[in-house]
Amino acid sequence: MRIAVIASEAAPFARTGGLGDVVGALPAALARLGHDVKVYLPRYGSIDAAKFALVPLDWEATINVAGKTRPLSVEVKHDRKNGVEYFFLGNQEFFGRQNLYHDPEAGKDYDDNDERFLFFSHAVFETLKRDGFQPDIFHAHDWQAALITPLIKTVKAGDGFFAGARTVLTIHNLAYQGTFEKDSFDKLGLPADLFRATGPFEFYEKVNFLKAAIWFADKITTVSEQYAREIQSPEYGCGLDGVLQQRVEDLVGILNGVDYTVWSPSRDHKIPFKYHRANLSGKRGNKVELLRRASLPIRGKTPLIGVISRLVDQKGFDLVAAVADRLFEEDVQMIVLGSGAEMYHKFFQYLEQKYPDKCRAYLTFDDDLAHRIEAGSDIFLMPSRFEPCGLNQMYSLKYGTVPVVRRVGGLADTVEDYDEDTGAGTGFVFEEYTEDALLEALARALRLFPRKRQWTKVVKAGMAQDYSWDQSAQKYHRLFEQLVHS
Ligand code: ADP
């Protein structure tokens, strides 16, 4: 099949979270199954063209959106190793900015994100045509690529070039929908009827890109089976549970995979000491290095808790804040790597001042450090309020860093709670989103930690888990096949 993957992030080019990891790995896994896969990304100012040896195409094009014509420049990278071709669709005015979505000076998302990603969608169509690449499948990720679907099914419906193409929308996080004021709809150039009350684009009198994509996509996937069920309920549906229920026949949960060429302790070039399941001595070395770098006292018997996360409400930091003092009464240390909401930055700064020999916070995005924390910590804390899939708990399993997680979304699908009677399990799981439930799970972990034999059993059970992409890619492959032959 010819597959066009459309997304706003892909590792290693541009990445703010899990979406980038997934689009960095899934296309290659599909290519390994024999498909012809091309990936379309915005050409952000932050992408280093020299480092990635991007080759500019010599054709000139313009794209008209919202009544204004703007130039489109395209650069290409054909990755011969993984067989995937990447197209970077550029416009200086829209994408020549340092950040992907968020204006750091204004402290909010860019005002013109609707126009930026509308431009991007049309740029994808233009590039496909120029390249003569007629996809069997459009695989669009999240709200930034969501417009592809309604556009294909409406204004492009009569275009023979795209006839027969099927669309798949993957939702990585339903909390981000691409909602805009209602005058935004006029910019889209779509029939007015699509903005009728409770119609595809209308959402409480605003324009909602993701809703329209859910409405029009041939199939909708999300990134774990548990999350696919949860989002049909008002509690997790972010206002779209009704629309999702209407599409339930076409809604599928496919767990994200892990790119073990990047995330496994036996091959990780970013950690000081490599290690594997049969010999964990390198893990101890990584812990010492990490503590030293963090200027925390090196205490072999003290469990070290790692946190790597966007610092947003979703990830459960209000709970962490509520239990922090009680947690630090125990003999524990914690290293946090994250960036996001100002209030959590302040909170972790306060925490490291209050507990200078127990807590260290790095309030930034640093991929190398993320690898070192995975390798050097004993416990990984991820008490999310909701979690579509979550990658860090899967990385933690492979690094022998025992996850403490809430039983929600992809966390529920990937971490098995420790059973004291049998010694089975890969982590510590709690149900209710409450301080007590979190503390109880942490207490169970801290109690087991000194019992080295039992602890090591949990560590090794986690390291034996296999969440590689190949299995998940097979599921996408079968879904695409089913569509193409339907
Ligand atoms: P989400 O996509 O909701 O942010 P995931 O767990 O699916 O959460 O993916 C997060 C990815 O982003 C992981 O690869 C994680 O290591 C990375 N990440 C998050 N915050 C940081 C940070 N501050 N520095 C480095 N990597 C980070």
CSV table of N, CA and C in Angstrom, one decimal, residues 169-266:
chain,number,residue,atom,x,y,z
A,169,LEU,N,-7.7,8.4,11.1
A,169,LEU,CA,-7.3,9.4,12.1
A,169,LEU,C,-6.8,8.6,13.3
A,170,THR,N,-5.6,9.0,13.8
A,170,THR,CA,-5.1,8.5,15.1
A,170,THR,C,-5.1,9.6,16.1
A,171,ILE,N,-5.8,9.3,17.2
A,171,ILE,CA,-5.9,10.3,18.3
A,171,ILE,C,-4.9,9.9,19.4
A,172,HIS,N,-3.9,10.8,19.6
A,172,HIS,CA,-2.9,10.5,20.6
A,172,HIS,C,-3.3,11.1,21.9
A,173,ASN,N,-4.2,12.1,21.9
A,173,ASN,CA,-4.6,12.7,23.2
A,173,ASN,C,-5.9,13.5,22.9
A,174,LEU,N,-7.0,13.0,23.4
A,174,LEU,CA,-8.3,13.7,23.1
A,174,LEU,C,-8.4,15.0,23.7
A,175,ALA,N,-7.5,15.3,24.7
A,175,ALA,CA,-7.6,16.6,25.4
A,175,ALA,C,-7.2,17.8,24.4
A,176,TYR,N,-6.5,17.5,23.4
A,176,TYR,CA,-6.1,18.5,22.4
A,176,TYR,C,-6.9,18.4,21.1
A,177,GLN,N,-7.8,19.3,20.9
A,177,GLN,CA,-8.7,19.1,19.8
A,177,GLN,C,-8.6,20.1,18.7
A,178,GLY,N,-7.8,21.1,18.9
A,178,GLY,CA,-7.8,22.2,17.8
A,178,GLY,C,-9.1,22.9,17.8
A,179,THR,N,-9.4,23.6,18.8
A,179,THR,CA,-10.7,24.4,18.8
A,179,THR,C,-10.4,25.9,18.6
A,180,PHE,N,-11.2,26.5,17.8
A,180,PHE,CA,-11.0,27.9,17.5
A,180,PHE,C,-12.3,28.7,17.5
A,181,GLU,N,-12.2,30.0,17.5
A,181,GLU,CA,-13.4,30.8,17.5
A,181,GLU,C,-14.2,30.6,16.2
A,182,LYS,N,-15.5,30.9,16.2
A,182,LYS,CA,-16.3,30.4,15.1
A,182,LYS,C,-16.0,31.1,13.8
A,183,ASP,N,-15.4,32.3,13.8
A,183,ASP,CA,-15.1,32.9,12.5
A,183,ASP,C,-13.9,32.2,11.8
A,184,SER,N,-13.3,31.3,12.5
A,184,SER,CA,-12.2,30.5,11.9
A,184,SER,C,-12.8,29.6,10.8
A,185,PHE,N,-14.0,29.2,11.0
A,185,PHE,CA,-14.6,28.3,10.0
A,185,PHE,C,-14.6,28.9,8.6
A,186,ASP,N,-14.8,30.2,8.5
A,186,ASP,CA,-14.8,30.9,7.2
A,186,ASP,C,-13.5,30.7,6.4
A,187,LYS,N,-12.4,30.6,7.2
A,187,LYS,CA,-11.1,30.4,6.6
A,187,LYS,C,-11.0,29.1,5.8
A,188,LEU,N,-11.7,28.1,6.3
A,188,LEU,CA,-11.5,26.7,5.8
A,188,LEU,C,-12.0,26.5,4.3
A,189,GLY,N,-12.8,27.4,3.9
A,189,GLY,CA,-13.3,27.3,2.5
A,189,GLY,C,-14.2,26.0,2.3
A,190,LEU,N,-15.0,25.7,3.3
A,190,LEU,CA,-15.8,24.5,3.3
A,190,LEU,C,-17.3,24.9,3.2
A,191,PRO,N,-18.2,24.0,2.7
A,191,PRO,CA,-19.6,24.3,2.7
A,191,PRO,C,-20.1,24.7,4.1
A,192,ALA,N,-20.9,25.8,4.1
A,192,ALA,CA,-21.4,26.4,5.4
A,192,ALA,C,-22.1,25.3,6.2
A,193,ASP,N,-22.7,24.4,5.5
A,193,ASP,CA,-23.5,23.4,6.2
A,193,ASP,C,-22.7,22.5,7.2
A,194,LEU,N,-21.4,22.5,7.0
A,194,LEU,CA,-20.6,21.7,7.9
A,194,LEU,C,-20.4,22.3,9.3
A,195,PHE,N,-20.8,23.6,9.4
A,195,PHE,CA,-20.8,24.2,10.7
A,195,PHE,C,-22.2,24.4,11.3
A,196,ARG,N,-23.1,23.6,10.8
A,196,ARG,CA,-24.5,23.6,11.4
A,196,ARG,C,-24.4,23.2,12.9
A,197,ALA,N,-25.4,23.5,13.7
A,197,ALA,CA,-25.4,23.2,15.1
A,197,ALA,C,-25.3,21.6,15.2
A,198,THR,N,-24.4,21.2,16.1
A,198,THR,CA,-24.0,19.8,16.4
A,198,THR,C,-23.6,19.0,15.1
A,199,GLY,N,-23.2,19.8,14.1
A,199,GLY,CA,-22.6,19.1,12.9
A,199,GLY,C,-21.1,18.9,13.1
A,200,PRO,N,-20.5,18.5,12.0
A,200,PRO,CA,-19.1,18.0,12.1
A,200,PRO,C,-18.1,19.0,12.7
A,201,PHE,N,-18.2,20.2,12.4
A,201,PHE,CA,-17.2,21.2,12.9
A,201,PHE,C,-17.7,21.9,14.1
A,202,GLU,N,-19.0,21.9,14.4
A,202,GLU,CA,-19.5,22.8,15.5
A,202,GLU,C,-19.3,22.1,16.8
A,203,PHE,N,-18.8,22.9,17.8
A,203,PHE,CA,-18.6,22.3,19.1
A,203,PHE,C,-18.8,23.5,20.1
A,204,TYR,N,-19.9,23.5,20.7
A,204,TYR,CA,-20.3,24.6,21.6
A,204,TYR,C,-20.0,26.0,21.0
A,205,GLU,N,-20.4,26.1,19.8
A,205,GLU,CA,-20.3,27.4,19.0
A,205,GLU,C,-18.8,27.7,18.7
A,206,LYS,N,-17.9,26.8,18.8
A,206,LYS,CA,-16.6,27.0,18.3
A,206,LYS,C,-16.3,26.0,17.2
A,207,VAL,N,-15.2,26.2,16.5
A,207,VAL,CA,-14.8,25.2,15.5
A,207,VAL,C,-13.9,24.2,16.1
A,208,ASN,N,-14.1,22.9,15.8
A,208,ASN,CA,-13.3,21.9,16.3
A,208,ASN,C,-12.8,20.9,15.2
A,209,PHE,N,-11.5,21.0,15.0
A,209,PHE,CA,-10.9,20.3,13.9
A,209,PHE,C,-11.0,18.7,14.2
A,210,LEU,N,-10.7,18.4,15.4
A,210,LEU,CA,-10.7,16.9,15.7
A,210,LEU,C,-12.0,16.3,15.6
A,211,LYS,N,-13.0,17.0,16.0
A,211,LYS,CA,-14.4,16.5,15.9
A,211,LYS,C,-14.7,16.2,14.5
A,212,ALA,N,-14.4,17.2,13.6
A,212,ALA,CA,-14.7,17.0,12.2
A,212,ALA,C,-14.0,15.7,11.6
A,213,ALA,N,-12.7,15.5,12.1
A,213,ALA,CA,-12.0,14.4,11.6
A,213,ALA,C,-12.6,13.1,12.1
A,214,ILE,N,-13.1,13.1,13.4
A,214,ILE,CA,-13.7,11.9,13.9
A,214,ILE,C,-15.0,11.6,13.1
A,215,TRP,N,-15.7,12.6,12.7
A,215,TRP,CA,-16.9,12.5,11.9
A,215,TRP,C,-16.6,11.9,10.5
A,216,PHE,N,-15.6,12.3,9.9
A,216,PHE,CA,-15.4,12.0,8.5
A,216,PHE,C,-14.4,10.8,8.2
A,217,ALA,N,-13.5,10.5,9.2
A,217,ALA,CA,-12.5,9.5,8.9
A,217,ALA,C,-13.1,8.1,8.7
A,218,ASP,N,-12.5,7.3,7.8
A,218,ASP,CA,-13.0,6.0,7.6
A,218,ASP,C,-12.8,5.1,8.8
A,219,LYS,N,-11.6,5.3,9.4
A,219,LYS,CA,-11.4,4.6,10.7
A,219,LYS,C,-10.7,5.6,11.7
A,220,ILE,N,-11.0,5.3,12.9
A,220,ILE,CA,-10.4,6.1,14.0
A,220,ILE,C,-9.6,5.2,14.9
A,221,THR,N,-8.4,5.5,15.1
A,221,THR,CA,-7.6,4.7,16.1
A,221,THR,C,-7.2,5.6,17.3
A,222,THR,N,-7.0,5.0,18.4
A,222,THR,CA,-6.3,5.7,19.5
A,222,THR,C,-5.3,4.7,20.1
A,223,VAL,N,-4.5,5.2,21.0
A,223,VAL,CA,-3.2,4.6,21.3
A,223,VAL,C,-3.2,3.5,22.4
A,224,SER,N,-4.3,3.1,22.9
A,224,SER,CA,-4.4,1.9,23.7
A,224,SER,C,-5.8,1.4,23.7
A,225,GLU,N,-6.0,0.2,24.0
A,225,GLU,CA,-7.4,-0.4,24.0
A,225,GLU,C,-8.2,0.2,25.2
A,226,GLN,N,-7.5,0.4,26.3
A,226,GLN,CA,-8.2,0.9,27.5
A,226,GLN,C,-8.7,2.3,27.2
A,227,TYR,N,-7.9,3.1,26.6
A,227,TYR,CA,-8.2,4.5,26.3
A,227,TYR,C,-9.4,4.6,25.2
A,228,ALA,N,-9.4,3.6,24.3
A,228,ALA,CA,-10.4,3.6,23.3
A,228,ALA,C,-11.8,3.4,24.0
A,229,ARG,N,-11.8,2.6,25.1
A,229,ARG,CA,-13.0,2.4,25.8
A,229,ARG,C,-13.3,3.6,26.6
A,230,GLU,N,-12.3,4.2,27.3
A,230,GLU,CA,-12.5,5.3,28.2
A,230,GLU,C,-13.1,6.5,27.5
A,231,ILE,N,-12.6,6.8,26.3
A,231,ILE,CA,-13.0,8.1,25.7
A,231,ILE,C,-14.5,8.0,25.2
A,232,GLN,N,-15.2,6.9,25.3
A,232,GLN,CA,-16.6,6.9,25.0
A,232,GLN,C,-17.4,7.3,26.2
A,233,SER,N,-16.8,7.6,27.3
A,233,SER,CA,-17.5,8.0,28.5
A,233,SER,C,-17.3,9.5,28.8
A,234,PRO,N,-18.3,10.1,29.4
A,234,PRO,CA,-18.2,11.5,29.7
A,234,PRO,C,-17.0,11.9,30.5
A,235,GLU,N,-16.6,11.0,31.4
A,235,GLU,CA,-15.4,11.3,32.3
A,235,GLU,C,-14.2,11.5,31.5
A,236,TYR,N,-14.0,10.8,30.4
A,236,TYR,CA,-12.7,10.9,29.7
A,236,TYR,C,-12.9,11.4,28.2
A,237,GLY,N,-14.2,11.6,27.9
A,237,GLY,CA,-14.5,11.9,26.5
A,237,GLY,C,-14.2,13.4,26.0
A,238,CYS,N,-13.8,14.2,27.0
A,238,CYS,CA,-13.5,15.6,26.7
A,238,CYS,C,-14.6,16.3,25.8
A,239,GLY,N,-15.8,15.9,26.0
A,239,GLY,CA,-16.9,16.5,25.3
A,239,GLY,C,-17.2,15.8,23.9
A,240,LEU,N,-16.3,14.9,23.5
A,240,LEU,CA,-16.5,14.3,22.2
A,240,LEU,C,-17.0,12.8,22.4
A,241,ASP,N,-17.3,12.4,23.6
A,241,ASP,CA,-17.7,11.0,23.8
A,241,ASP,C,-19.0,10.7,23.0
A,242,GLY,N,-19.9,11.6,22.8
A,242,GLY,CA,-21.1,11.3,22.0
A,242,GLY,C,-20.7,11.0,20.5
A,243,VAL,N,-19.9,11.9,20.0
A,243,VAL,CA,-19.4,11.7,18.6
A,243,VAL,C,-18.7,10.3,18.4
A,244,LEU,N,-17.9,10.0,19.4
A,244,LEU,CA,-17.1,8.8,19.4
A,244,LEU,C,-18.0,7.6,19.5
A,245,GLN,N,-19.0,7.7,20.3
A,245,GLN,CA,-20.0,6.6,20.4
A,245,GLN,C,-20.6,6.3,19.1
A,246,GLN,N,-20.9,7.4,18.3
A,246,GLN,CA,-21.6,7.2,17.0
A,246,GLN,C,-20.6,6.5,16.1
A,247,ARG,N,-19.3,6.6,16.3
A,247,ARG,CA,-18.4,6.0,15.4
A,247,ARG,C,-17.8,4.7,16.0
A,248,VAL,N,-18.4,4.1,17.0
A,248,VAL,CA,-17.8,3.1,17.7
A,248,VAL,C,-17.4,1.8,16.9
A,249,GLU,N,-18.2,1.6,15.8
A,249,GLU,CA,-17.9,0.5,14.9
A,249,GLU,C,-16.5,0.7,14.2
A,250,ASP,N,-16.1,1.9,14.1
A,250,ASP,CA,-14.9,2.2,13.4
A,250,ASP,C,-13.8,2.7,14.3
A,251,LEU,N,-14.0,2.6,15.6
A,251,LEU,CA,-13.0,3.0,16.6
A,251,LEU,C,-12.2,1.9,17.1
A,252,VAL,N,-10.9,2.0,17.0
A,252,VAL,CA,-10.0,0.8,17.4
A,252,VAL,C,-8.9,1.4,18.3
A,253,GLY,N,-8.5,0.6,19.3
A,253,GLY,CA,-7.4,0.9,20.2
A,253,GLY,C,-6.2,0.1,19.7
A,254,ILE,N,-5.1,0.8,19.4
A,254,ILE,CA,-3.8,0.0,19.1
A,254,ILE,C,-2.7,0.6,19.9
A,255,LEU,N,-2.2,-0.2,20.8
A,255,LEU,CA,-1.2,0.3,21.7
A,255,LEU,C,0.1,0.8,20.9
A,256,ASN,N,0.6,1.9,21.4
A,256,ASN,CA,1.9,2.3,20.8
A,256,ASN,C,3.0,1.4,21.1
A,257,GLY,N,3.9,1.3,20.2
A,257,GLY,CA,5.1,0.5,20.4
A,257,GLY,C,6.2,1.3,21.0
A,258,VAL,N,7.3,0.7,21.3
A,258,VAL,CA,8.5,1.3,21.7
A,258,VAL,C,9.6,1.1,20.7
A,259,ASP,N,10.4,2.1,20.4
A,259,ASP,CA,11.5,2.0,19.5
A,259,ASP,C,12.7,1.5,20.4
A,260,TYR,N,12.9,0.2,20.4
A,260,TYR,CA,14.0,-0.3,21.2
A,260,TYR,C,15.4,-0.1,20.7
A,261,THR,N,15.4,0.4,19.4
A,261,THR,CA,16.8,0.8,19.0
A,261,THR,C,17.2,2.1,19.7
A,262,VAL,N,16.2,2.9,20.2
A,262,VAL,CA,16.5,4.1,20.9
A,262,VAL,C,16.4,3.9,22.4
A,263,TRP,N,15.5,3.1,22.8
A,263,TRP,CA,15.2,3.0,24.3
A,263,TRP,C,15.4,1.5,24.7
A,264,SER,N,16.7,1.1,24.8
A,264,SER,CA,16.9,-0.1,25.6
A,264,SER,C,18.3,0.0,26.2
A,265,PRO,N,18.4,-0.4,27.4
A,265,PRO,CA,19.7,-0.1,28.2
A,265,PRO,C,20.9,-0.9,27.7
A,266,SER,N,20.7,-1.9,26.9
A,266,SER,CA,21.8,-2.7,26.4
A,266,SER,C,22.4,-2.0,25.1
